[in-house]
C-alpha cells in the first residue's frame, strides 16, 4: 500500500459517500454524478489491488496479516459494484443513499486496510 | 420492502459481508487462539446473512424469520457486549459484538433496533397480496 494514495482514496470515498447520502436524502434519483462518484471509488479500489500486488515486489510489504488485508480489499471491491447494480435496477432516491452507504463503508475498510499494512495490529 | 426499508437491507447486507469476512479471516488464520470467540463470530455472520435474506423476501415465514434473527442479534450484542466489559478475559479476541459492536461503529447495536421498528411498522398478516407494496 502506498500511503498517500490510500489517504487520497479514503478522501474520495468519504466525499463521494457524503455527496451520495446527501443528494439521496434530498430526494435525488441516481444520476451520472452520484453513479460517477461511486465508479471513481471502484476504479481507485482496482488500482489499489494492483498496488497491493506490486508493492511487496519493491520491498513495501504489509506489516499485518495479508489474508485479512485481501479479505477487506475484495469485500470493498464488491460493495460499489453491488450498490451500482442496485441503482441501475431501482431508480429511487434510496438507491442514491445506498450508493453513499457503500462508499462510506469502503472508506472505513480502507482505513482498516491502511492500519493492517502500516501498523502491525493483533 | 420499499423506500427506506431498502436502506435497511443494504446496511444489513454490508454488515453480513463484514461479519463473514472477519470470521473467515479468524477461522482460517487463527482459530486455535480463541475457538469460542471465533465460533461466535461465524454464528453471528450466518445470522446476519439469514436476517438479510429474510428482510428481502416477503411472506409470513420470512417475516417470522426476520423477527427471530433480529431478536437474536439484539440479544447477542447486549449479552456479549456486557460480558466483554464485565469480564474481558472471557473474550480476549474481538467478535462483532464485543463492547456493543464498537469495532463496527456500534452499528450492530443500532441495526436490530431499527430492524424491529421496521418490522413492527410493516407487519405481514395473512396471505401476501401479489401486487401490493407496503
XYZ file of N, CA and C in Angstrom:
768
model
N 0.838 -1.196 0.000
C 0.000 0.000 0.000
C 0.878 1.253 0.000
N 0.544 2.179 -0.874
C 1.247 3.457 -0.891
C 0.436 4.419 -0.038
N 1.063 4.958 0.989
C 0.284 5.665 1.996
C -0.493 6.863 1.448
N 0.183 7.705 0.660
C -0.532 8.895 0.180
C -1.673 8.522 -0.754
N -1.498 7.446 -1.513
C -2.556 7.001 -2.410
C -3.753 6.494 -1.610
N -3.467 5.760 -0.525
C -4.543 5.249 0.319
C -5.335 6.407 0.935
N -4.613 7.435 1.392
C -5.303 8.583 2.002
C -6.130 9.330 0.963
N -5.589 9.494 -0.230
C -6.337 10.150 -1.314
C -7.624 9.379 -1.596
N -7.457 8.051 -1.677
C -8.576 7.173 -1.966
C -9.632 7.262 -0.866
N -9.145 7.318 0.375
C -10.049 7.428 1.519
C -10.837 8.740 1.435
N -10.140 9.818 1.082
C -10.805 11.117 0.976
C -11.884 11.081 -0.109
N -11.557 10.466 -1.254
C -12.529 10.377 -2.354
C -13.759 9.578 -1.897
N -13.512 8.473 -1.190
C -14.628 7.629 -0.749
C -15.517 8.365 0.248
N -14.892 9.122 1.166
C -15.677 9.866 2.161
C -16.483 10.964 1.470
N -15.820 11.748 0.600
C -16.518 12.838 -0.094
C -17.626 12.289 -0.989
N -17.296 11.257 -1.766
C -18.296 10.653 -2.650
C -19.464 10.096 -1.851
N -19.152 9.428 -0.733
C -20.200 8.854 0.106
C -21.098 9.934 0.681
N -20.484 10.998 1.201
C -21.270 12.096 1.782
C -22.149 12.737 0.710
N -21.580 12.910 -0.481
C -22.333 13.506 -1.594
C -23.572 12.664 -1.917
N -23.367 11.345 -2.042
C -24.485 10.459 -2.414
C -25.540 10.408 -1.315
N -25.093 10.285 -0.063
C -26.070 10.245 1.033
C -26.856 11.554 1.064
N -26.151 12.672 0.913
C -26.803 13.977 0.943
C -27.813 14.136 -0.177
N -27.381 13.859 -1.399
C -28.279 14.011 -2.556
C -29.444 13.026 -2.473
N -29.155 11.812 -1.964
C -30.211 10.803 -1.836
C -31.273 11.251 -0.848
N -30.827 11.741 0.304
C -31.785 12.198 1.309
C -32.552 13.413 0.801
N -31.927 14.178 -0.095
C -32.603 15.341 -0.679
C -33.593 14.903 -1.756
N -33.658 13.602 -2.015
C -34.694 13.108 -2.925
C -34.249 12.866 -4.353
N -32.933 12.939 -4.619
C -32.464 12.733 -5.998
C -32.363 11.255 -6.340
N -32.784 10.923 -7.543
C -32.540 9.583 -8.051
C -31.074 9.483 -8.479
N -30.573 8.248 -8.656
C -29.174 8.117 -9.077
C -28.933 8.876 -10.389
N -27.859 9.686 -10.405
C -27.529 10.467 -11.596
C -26.130 10.096 -12.057
N -25.712 10.702 -13.163
C -24.342 10.482 -13.631
C -23.343 10.904 -12.555
N -23.690 11.968 -11.819
C -22.780 12.472 -10.789
C -22.590 11.437 -9.672
N -23.698 10.952 -9.115
C -23.575 10.026 -7.992
C -23.065 8.657 -8.455
N -23.533 8.201 -9.623
C -23.010 6.945 -10.152
C -21.528 7.099 -10.477
N -21.156 8.276 -10.999
C -19.766 8.543 -11.353
C -18.866 8.532 -10.122
N -19.356 9.142 -9.047
C -18.567 9.164 -7.812
C -18.320 7.741 -7.324
N -19.368 6.924 -7.378
C -19.229 5.525 -6.948
C -18.273 4.774 -7.879
N -18.388 5.051 -9.169
C -17.498 4.396 -10.133
C -16.046 4.784 -9.872
N -15.817 6.064 -9.517
C -14.460 6.525 -9.225
C -13.893 5.767 -8.026
N -14.726 5.602 -6.988
C -14.301 4.847 -5.809
C -13.908 3.427 -6.227
N -14.696 2.841 -7.124
C -14.430 1.476 -7.584
C -13.113 1.402 -8.366
N -12.913 2.363 -9.272
C -11.687 2.355 -10.077
C -10.456 2.481 -9.181
N -10.562 3.358 -8.167
C -9.434 3.536 -7.254
C -9.167 2.245 -6.467
N -10.240 1.509 -6.144
C -10.059 0.238 -5.438
C -9.320 -0.767 -6.312
N -9.668 -0.784 -7.607
C -8.976 -1.706 -8.520
C -7.508 -1.308 -8.633
N -7.257 0.020 -8.648
C -5.871 0.489 -8.666
C -5.152 0.033 -7.396
N -5.877 0.098 -6.284
C -5.295 -0.331 -5.011
C -4.929 -1.815 -5.044
N -5.769 -2.595 -5.719
C -5.488 -4.027 -5.854
C -4.164 -4.228 -6.592
N -3.969 -3.465 -7.678
C -2.723 -3.556 -8.431
C -1.543 -3.142 -7.546
N -1.733 -2.019 -6.826
C -0.669 -1.538 -5.936
C -0.328 -2.602 -4.897
N -1.367 -3.216 -4.333
C -1.142 -4.200 -3.263
C -0.377 -5.416 -3.783
N -0.614 -5.766 -5.049
C 0.080 -6.923 -5.616
C 1.537 -6.569 -5.943
N 1.729 -5.339 -6.451
C 3.064 -4.949 -6.925
C 3.969 -4.487 -5.783
N 3.393 -3.775 -4.797
C 4.200 -3.130 -3.761
C 5.178 -4.072 -3.058
N 4.736 -5.292 -2.676
C 5.684 -6.172 -1.970
C 6.931 -6.486 -2.805
N 6.807 -6.444 -4.141
C 7.959 -6.729 -5.008
C 9.006 -5.628 -4.895
N 8.569 -4.433 -4.477
C 9.507 -3.324 -4.343
C 9.951 -3.142 -2.896
N 9.638 -4.130 -2.049
C 10.080 -4.049 -0.662
C 9.076 -3.395 0.258
N 7.925 -2.943 -0.286
C 6.887 -2.313 0.524
C 5.900 -3.394 0.960
N 6.227 -4.075 2.058
C 5.389 -5.209 2.454
C 4.449 -4.837 3.599
N 3.380 -5.618 3.728
C 2.401 -5.379 4.784
C 2.978 -5.801 6.127
N 2.682 -4.994 7.165
C 3.184 -5.354 8.492
C 2.228 -6.309 9.191
N 0.964 -6.305 8.747
C -0.025 -7.177 9.374
C -0.387 -8.362 8.494
N -1.541 -8.945 8.773
C -1.983 -10.143 8.079
C -2.413 -9.840 6.647
N -1.745 -10.469 5.700
C -2.101 -10.289 4.288
C -3.480 -10.864 3.987
N -3.776 -11.984 4.646
C -5.083 -12.621 4.454
C -6.192 -11.628 4.800
N -6.052 -10.995 5.965
C -7.057 -10.039 6.414
C -7.138 -8.861 5.443
N -5.966 -8.395 5.002
C -5.917 -7.276 4.056
C -6.718 -7.595 2.791
N -6.483 -8.770 2.245
C -7.149 -9.092 0.980
C -8.643 -9.362 1.153
N -9.037 -9.907 2.321
C -10.471 -10.088 2.556
C -11.160 -8.716 2.564
N -10.515 -7.752 3.220
C -11.063 -6.390 3.209
C -11.116 -5.831 1.792
N -10.022 -6.004 1.075
C -9.928 -5.404 -0.262
C -10.967 -5.998 -1.212
N -11.091 -7.322 -1.209
C -12.060 -7.970 -2.105
C -13.484 -7.567 -1.718
N -13.767 -7.560 -0.397
C -15.100 -7.134 0.040
C -15.372 -5.708 -0.419
N -14.375 -4.838 -0.254
C -14.540 -3.432 -0.631
C -14.808 -3.311 -2.129
N -14.141 -4.115 -2.924
C -14.334 -4.051 -4.376
C -15.765 -4.461 -4.746
N -16.340 -5.403 -3.983
C -17.693 -5.874 -4.286
C -18.762 -4.826 -3.975
N -18.513 -4.007 -2.940
C -19.576 -3.104 -2.465
C -20.068 -2.095 -3.505
N -19.180 -1.276 -4.109
C -19.680 -0.302 -5.094
C -20.346 -0.991 -6.278
N -19.866 -2.182 -6.631
C -20.487 -2.928 -7.731
C -21.930 -3.290 -7.383
N -22.112 -3.834 -6.176
C -23.455 -4.237 -5.755
C -24.373 -3.019 -5.686
N -23.875 -1.942 -5.078
C -24.700 -0.733 -4.935
C -25.026 -0.134 -6.307
N -24.038 -0.147 -7.201
C -24.252 0.405 -8.541
C -25.277 -0.399 -9.329
N -25.190 -1.719 -9.200
C -26.164 -2.591 -9.861
C -27.565 -2.295 -9.337
N -27.658 -2.163 -8.020
C -28.918 -1.847 -7.365
C -29.487 -0.529 -7.930
N -28.600 0.468 -8.060
C -29.041 1.776 -8.538
C -29.523 1.709 -9.985
N -28.949 0.788 -10.765
C -29.400 0.644 -12.158
C -30.771 -0.027 -12.217
N -30.994 -0.985 -11.311
C -32.265 -1.722 -11.319
C -33.380 -0.860 -10.755
N -33.102 -0.198 -9.631
C -34.154 0.568 -8.984
C -33.780 2.049 -8.941
N -34.479 2.853 -9.737
C -34.148 4.275 -9.823
C -34.924 5.045 -8.771
N -34.522 4.914 -7.502
C -35.204 5.679 -6.467
C -34.170 6.440 -5.644
N -34.654 7.397 -4.847
C -33.752 8.188 -4.008
C -32.949 7.304 -3.077
N -33.584 6.180 -2.635
C -32.884 5.339 -1.667
C -31.702 4.633 -2.304
N -31.789 4.398 -3.599
C -30.637 3.819 -4.286
C -29.448 4.760 -4.213
N -29.727 6.081 -4.285
C -28.646 7.064 -4.170
C -28.031 7.012 -2.775
N -28.896 6.913 -1.748
C -28.376 6.809 -0.379
C -27.525 5.553 -0.242
N -27.985 4.458 -0.866
C -27.251 3.194 -0.763
C -25.877 3.307 -1.448
N -25.810 4.039 -2.569
C -24.504 4.300 -3.190
C -23.578 4.946 -2.158
N -24.138 5.928 -1.432
C -23.344 6.636 -0.422
C -22.910 5.728 0.702
N -23.834 4.879 1.165
C -23.501 3.950 2.252
C -22.370 3.020 1.804
N -22.426 2.568 0.559
C -21.370 1.696 0.048
C -20.026 2.429 0.051
N -20.012 3.695 -0.426
C -18.758 4.466 -0.468
C -18.206 4.683 0.947
N -19.091 5.004 1.891
C -18.623 5.253 3.262
C -18.107 3.954 3.888
N -18.766 2.826 3.582
C -18.268 1.546 4.085
C -16.879 1.260 3.524
N -16.698 1.575 2.236
C -15.390 1.389 1.606
C -14.346 2.236 2.333
N -14.734 3.462 2.713
C -13.793 4.352 3.409
C -13.338 3.712 4.722
N -14.300 3.167 5.490
C -13.946 2.516 6.755
C -13.003 1.344 6.492
N -13.314 0.564 5.461
C -12.500 -0.614 5.171
C -11.100 -0.216 4.713
N -11.014 0.876 3.945
C -9.699 1.361 3.505
C -8.854 1.759 4.710
N -9.516 2.385 5.689
C -8.778 2.797 6.882
C -8.222 1.584 7.607
N -9.060 0.541 7.723
C -8.596 -0.696 8.353
C -7.444 -1.318 7.549
N -7.574 -1.274 6.202
C -6.522 -1.844 5.361
C -5.210 -1.111 5.567
N -5.311 0.213 5.684
C -4.106 1.025 5.892
C -3.460 0.663 7.228
N -4.318 0.458 8.248
C -3.800 0.056 9.559
C -3.086 -1.288 9.465
N -3.729 -2.231 8.765
C -3.143 -3.569 8.662
C -1.790 -3.490 7.950
N -1.728 -2.630 6.926
C -0.493 -2.558 6.143
C 0.625 -1.848 6.895
N 0.277 -0.747 7.569
C 1.339 0.106 8.130
C 1.598 -0.134 9.606
N 0.539 -0.331 10.401
C 0.718 -0.526 11.836
C 0.357 -1.942 12.185
N 1.297 -2.718 12.592
C 1.022 -4.093 12.954
C 0.054 -4.117 14.115
N -1.135 -4.690 13.876
C -2.124 -4.797 14.945
C -2.556 -6.234 15.085
N -2.671 -6.672 16.329
C -3.139 -8.022 16.693
C -2.814 -9.050 15.631
N -40.160 -5.054 0.181
C -39.761 -3.922 1.018
C -39.442 -2.706 0.145
N -39.991 -1.572 0.512
C -39.785 -0.397 -0.332
C -39.204 0.741 0.481
N -38.903 1.838 -0.212
C -38.473 3.069 0.445
C -37.275 2.865 1.344
N -37.376 3.446 2.539
C -36.234 3.452 3.438
C -35.890 2.034 3.890
N -36.846 1.112 3.768
C -36.563 -0.282 4.107
C -35.436 -0.846 3.266
N -35.326 -0.354 2.026
C -34.221 -0.801 1.146
C -32.870 -0.479 1.769
N -32.825 0.681 2.400
C -31.577 1.107 3.031
C -31.209 0.133 4.152
N -32.250 -0.275 4.902
C -32.035 -1.230 5.989
C -31.429 -2.524 5.439
N -32.000 -2.997 4.323
C -31.482 -4.218 3.701
C -30.024 -4.021 3.296
N -29.728 -2.856 2.702
C -28.367 -2.595 2.229
C -27.383 -2.620 3.391
N -27.752 -1.955 4.502
C -26.841 -1.905 5.644
C -26.684 -3.298 6.250
N -27.793 -4.056 6.303
C -27.693 -5.440 6.771
C -26.759 -6.241 5.878
N -26.878 -6.034 4.571
C -26.013 -6.744 3.642
C -24.549 -6.440 3.889
N -24.245 -5.158 4.110
C -22.855 -4.755 4.361
C -22.343 -5.397 5.645
N -23.192 -5.394 6.676
C -22.772 -5.978 7.951
C -22.583 -7.488 7.818
N -23.466 -8.126 7.062
C -23.320 -9.562 6.832
C -21.991 -9.850 6.141
N -21.667 -9.016 5.150
C -20.397 -9.176 4.429
C -19.221 -8.974 5.376
N -19.308 -7.909 6.197
C -18.214 -7.597 7.118
C -18.017 -8.734 8.123
N -19.131 -9.221 8.692
C -19.033 -10.277 9.699
C -18.507 -11.569 9.082
N -18.961 -11.855 7.854
C -18.498 -13.073 7.181
C -17.007 -12.990 6.886
N -16.582 -11.837 6.351
C -15.171 -11.643 6.026
C -14.297 -11.799 7.250
N -14.728 -11.143 8.347
C -13.929 -11.191 9.550
C -13.843 -12.613 10.095
N -14.987 -13.305 10.120
C -14.957 -14.633 10.715
C -14.172 -15.601 9.822
N -14.207 -15.363 8.503
C -13.379 -16.163 7.594
C -11.898 -16.007 7.951
N -11.472 -14.753 8.127
C -10.072 -14.495 8.474
C -9.715 -15.150 9.794
N -10.619 -15.017 10.786
C -10.322 -15.550 12.114
C -10.213 -17.070 12.095
N -11.147 -17.703 11.373
C -11.173 -19.162 11.403
C -10.046 -19.757 10.559
N -9.767 -19.142 9.415
C -8.686 -19.651 8.578
C -7.331 -19.346 9.201
N -7.202 -18.124 9.761
C -5.892 -17.644 10.186
C -5.475 -18.025 11.587
N -6.429 -18.074 12.533
C -6.003 -18.218 13.928
C -7.091 -18.825 14.797
N -7.766 -19.862 14.279
C -8.892 -20.433 15.002
C -8.497 -20.927 16.383
N -7.322 -21.586 16.491
C -6.957 -22.219 17.741
C -6.729 -21.219 18.889
N -6.536 -19.942 18.531
C -6.286 -18.936 19.577
C -7.515 -18.670 20.436
N -8.678 -18.708 19.845
C -9.888 -18.375 20.592
C -11.094 -19.033 19.940
N -11.210 -20.348 20.091
C -12.290 -21.075 19.405
C -13.680 -20.524 19.735
N -13.908 -20.166 21.007
C -15.231 -19.698 21.406
C -15.582 -18.397 20.693
N -14.691 -17.417 20.800
C -14.966 -16.110 20.199
C -15.139 -16.238 18.689
N -14.315 -17.075 18.065
C -14.350 -17.149 16.610
C -15.539 -17.958 16.107
N -15.942 -18.981 16.886
C -17.158 -19.700 16.527
C -18.348 -18.758 16.621
N -18.333 -17.912 17.643
C -19.391 -16.936 17.835
C -19.432 -15.958 16.661
N -18.251 -15.544 16.209
C -18.175 -14.660 15.041
C -18.845 -15.309 13.839
N -18.556 -16.584 13.637
C -19.119 -17.291 12.490
C -20.635 -17.397 12.620
N -21.099 -17.718 13.836
C -22.529 -17.815 14.076
C -23.196 -16.465 13.792
N -22.585 -15.396 14.305
C -23.136 -14.059 14.079
C -23.217 -13.763 12.587
N -22.181 -14.142 11.866
C -22.159 -13.877 10.424
C -23.312 -14.595 9.728
N -23.525 -15.856 10.101
C -24.610 -16.625 9.479
C -25.952 -15.971 9.792
N -26.122 -15.541 11.048
C -27.397 -14.930 11.431
C -27.632 -13.632 10.661
N -26.576 -12.848 10.456
C -26.736 -11.612 9.681
C -27.135 -11.926 8.237
N -26.559 -12.984 7.688
C -26.921 -13.348 6.312
C -28.390 -13.759 6.251
N -28.818 -14.623 7.206
C -30.212 -15.073 7.220
C -31.144 -13.875 7.399
N -30.779 -12.958 8.291
C -31.618 -11.779 8.530
C -31.750 -10.949 7.251
N -30.634 -10.778 6.528
C -30.681 -10.008 5.278
C -31.636 -10.664 4.289
N -31.497 -11.977 4.141
C -32.360 -12.705 3.201
C -33.821 -12.607 3.636
N -34.065 -12.726 4.950
C -35.434 -12.674 5.464
C -36.054 -11.303 5.223
N -35.244 -10.255 5.296
C -35.772 -8.903 5.058
C -36.097 -8.699 3.585
N -35.300 -9.308 2.723
C -35.530 -9.141 1.285
C -36.812 -9.850 0.863
N -37.040 -11.060 1.410
C -38.185 -11.850 0.984
C -39.454 -11.466 1.728
N -40.578 -11.723 1.070
C -41.850 -11.450 1.710
C -42.490 -12.743 2.194
N -43.618 -12.567 2.886
C -44.349 -13.734 3.348
C -44.210 -13.920 4.837
N -45.136 -14.687 5.415
C -45.182 -14.810 6.879
C -43.978 -15.537 7.420
N -43.555 -16.604 6.724
C -42.425 -17.372 7.215
C -41.172 -16.506 7.314
N -40.930 -15.724 6.264
C -39.758 -14.862 6.252
C -39.886 -13.749 7.291
N -41.119 -13.270 7.455
C -41.356 -12.222 8.447
C -40.980 -12.725 9.838
N -41.436 -13.967 10.125
C -41.110 -14.546 11.427
C -39.605 -14.773 11.535
N -38.995 -15.266 10.450
C -37.544 -15.493 10.464
C -36.796 -14.191 10.747
N -37.293 -13.104 10.135
C -36.645 -11.805 10.353
C -36.719 -11.423 11.827
N -37.895 -11.611 12.432
C -38.026 -11.290 13.863
C -37.073 -12.124 14.702
N -37.007 -13.420 14.410
C -36.171 -14.319 15.217
C -34.695 -13.927 15.096
N -34.237 -13.732 13.864
C -32.805 -13.449 13.691
C -32.450 -12.086 14.268
N -33.336 -11.100 14.083
C -33.020 -9.761 14.575
C -33.052 -9.732 16.102
N -33.987 -10.472 16.700
C -34.018 -10.568 18.162
C -32.733 -11.229 18.662
N -32.318 -12.287 17.958
C -31.077 -12.984 18.318
C -29.889 -12.014 18.271
N -29.865 -11.183 17.239
C -28.766 -10.213 17.118
C -28.754 -9.231 18.276
N -29.959 -8.744 18.632
C -30.029 -7.767 19.715
C -29.567 -8.402 21.019
N -30.045 -9.631 21.284
C -29.611 -10.344 22.485
C -28.102 -10.563 22.439
N -27.610 -10.971 21.279
C -26.186 -11.239 21.135
C -25.346 -10.021 21.464
N -25.712 -8.885 20.880
C -24.893 -7.696 21.080
C -25.004 -7.216 22.519
N -26.181 -7.387 23.152
C -26.342 -6.948 24.537
C -25.601 -7.874 25.496
N -25.766 -9.188 25.311
C -25.144 -10.147 26.234
C -23.620 -10.149 26.065
N -23.166 -10.321 24.821
C -21.715 -10.371 24.590
C -21.086 -9.013 24.882
N -21.793 -7.954 24.515
C -21.281 -6.609 24.790
C -21.073 -6.406 26.279
N -22.064 -6.819 27.093
C -21.963 -6.660 28.542
C -20.857 -7.548 29.101
N -20.858 -8.838 28.673
C -19.844 -9.763 29.173
C -18.434 -9.277 28.846
N -18.265 -8.718 27.636
C -16.927 -8.310 27.227
C -16.441 -7.128 28.053
N -17.376 -6.382 28.645
C -16.974 -5.274 29.516
C -16.770 -5.752 30.952
N -17.707 -6.599 31.437
C -17.657 -7.064 32.821
C -16.470 -7.992 33.041
N -16.242 -8.903 32.080
C -15.177 -9.890 32.230
C -14.403 -10.029 30.917
N -13.518 -9.064 30.658
C -12.809 -9.043 29.363
C -12.058 -10.337 29.091
N -11.689 -11.074 30.162
C -10.921 -12.298 29.973
C -11.712 -13.344 29.195
N -13.056 -13.260 29.271
C -13.893 -14.208 28.546
C -13.721 -14.057 27.038
N -13.540 -12.818 26.609
C -13.449 -12.556 25.166
C -12.209 -11.736 24.855
N -11.035 -12.381 24.981
C -9.789 -11.647 24.746
C -9.672 -11.210 23.287
N -10.381 -11.914 22.387
C -10.313 -11.570 20.970
C -11.643 -10.976 20.553
N -11.597 -10.032 19.655
C -12.803 -9.328 19.275
C -13.783 -10.217 18.527
N -15.052 -10.010 18.821
C -16.112 -10.538 17.978
C -16.860 -9.306 17.464
N -17.793 -9.547 16.559
C -18.544 -8.437 16.000
C -19.352 -7.751 17.100
N -19.613 -8.477 18.193
C -20.471 -7.938 19.253
C -19.693 -7.401 20.451
N -18.370 -7.550 20.477
C -17.601 -7.107 21.638
C -17.808 -5.614 21.878
N -17.933 -5.247 23.176
C -18.142 -3.847 23.567
C -19.256 -3.228 22.713
N -20.350 -3.962 22.605
C -21.548 -3.483 21.886
C -21.264 -3.121 20.433
N -20.336 -3.826 19.817
C -20.088 -3.593 18.393
C -19.237 -2.368 18.123
N -18.350 -2.031 19.079
C -17.522 -0.836 18.912
C -16.681 -0.886 17.645
N -16.179 -2.109 17.345
C -15.333 -2.257 16.160
C -16.082 -1.982 14.861
N -17.399 -1.932 14.955
C -18.211 -1.672 13.756
C -19.058 -0.419 13.955
N -18.469 0.574 14.620
C -19.134 1.870 14.827
C -20.489 1.716 15.520
N -20.632 0.718 16.346
C -21.872 0.461 17.089
C -23.060 0.166 16.185
N -22.789 -0.102 14.917
C -23.880 -0.440 14.007
C -24.594 -1.727 14.458
N -23.853 -2.756 14.953
C -24.555 -3.962 15.392
C -25.546 -3.704 16.524
N -25.345 -2.627 17.278
C -26.270 -2.295 18.365
C -27.495 -1.560 17.818
N -27.275 -0.659 16.890
C -28.361 0.175 16.373
C -29.244 -0.587 15.384
N -28.631 -1.449 14.604
C -29.357 -2.075 13.495
C -30.540 -2.952 13.922
N -30.381 -3.829 14.944
C -31.537 -4.643 15.328
C -32.716 -3.788 15.785
N -32.417 -2.681 16.467
C -33.491 -1.808 16.942
C -34.232 -1.211 15.746
N -33.472 -0.718 14.770
C -34.097 -0.181 13.556
C -34.879 -1.268 12.825
N -34.306 -2.466 12.785
C -34.959 -3.580 12.107
C -36.285 -3.936 12.763
N -36.288 -3.964 14.114
C -37.520 -4.275 14.838
C -38.557 -3.192 14.605
N -38.105 -1.953 14.609
C -39.021 -0.835 14.365
C -39.667 -0.999 12.986
N -38.836 -1.337 12.005
C -39.344 -1.518 10.651
C -40.367 -2.674 10.598
N -39.994 -3.808 11.196
C -40.886 -4.979 11.154
C -42.213 -4.675 11.849
N -42.132 -3.943 12.978
C -43.356 -3.629 13.717
C -44.260 -2.701 12.906
N -43.627 -1.802 12.156
C -44.403 -0.851 11.352
C -44.996 -1.500 10.105
N -44.395 -2.584 9.639
C -44.851 -3.218 8.404
C -45.151 -4.683 8.628
N -46.188 -4.969 9.429
C -46.486 -6.371 9.709
C -47.013 -7.080 8.468
N -46.705 -8.356 8.396
C -47.237 -9.188 7.322
C -48.331 -10.047 7.947
N -49.550 -9.880 7.463
C -50.635 -10.684 8.008
C -51.345 -11.401 6.871
N -51.708 -12.631 7.130
C -52.459 -13.403 6.154
C -51.654 -13.661 4.907
N -52.356 -13.913 3.823
C -51.682 -14.201 2.563
C -51.249 -12.899 1.921
N -49.989 -12.870 1.552
C -49.430 -11.645 0.968
C -50.041 -11.384 -0.412
N -50.669 -10.207 -0.608
C -51.159 -9.892 -1.954
C -49.982 -9.764 -2.905
N -50.176 -10.195 -4.127
C -49.055 -10.279 -5.061
C -48.554 -8.900 -5.455
N -49.480 -7.941 -5.591
C -49.078 -6.668 -6.189
C -48.769 -5.581 -5.167
N -49.336 -5.672 -3.960
C -49.261 -4.510 -3.067
C -47.852 -4.271 -2.543
N -47.536 -3.009 -2.412
C -46.274 -2.604 -1.794
C -46.594 -1.878 -0.506
N -45.927 -2.258 0.563
C -46.246 -1.640 1.850
C -45.859 -0.166 1.838
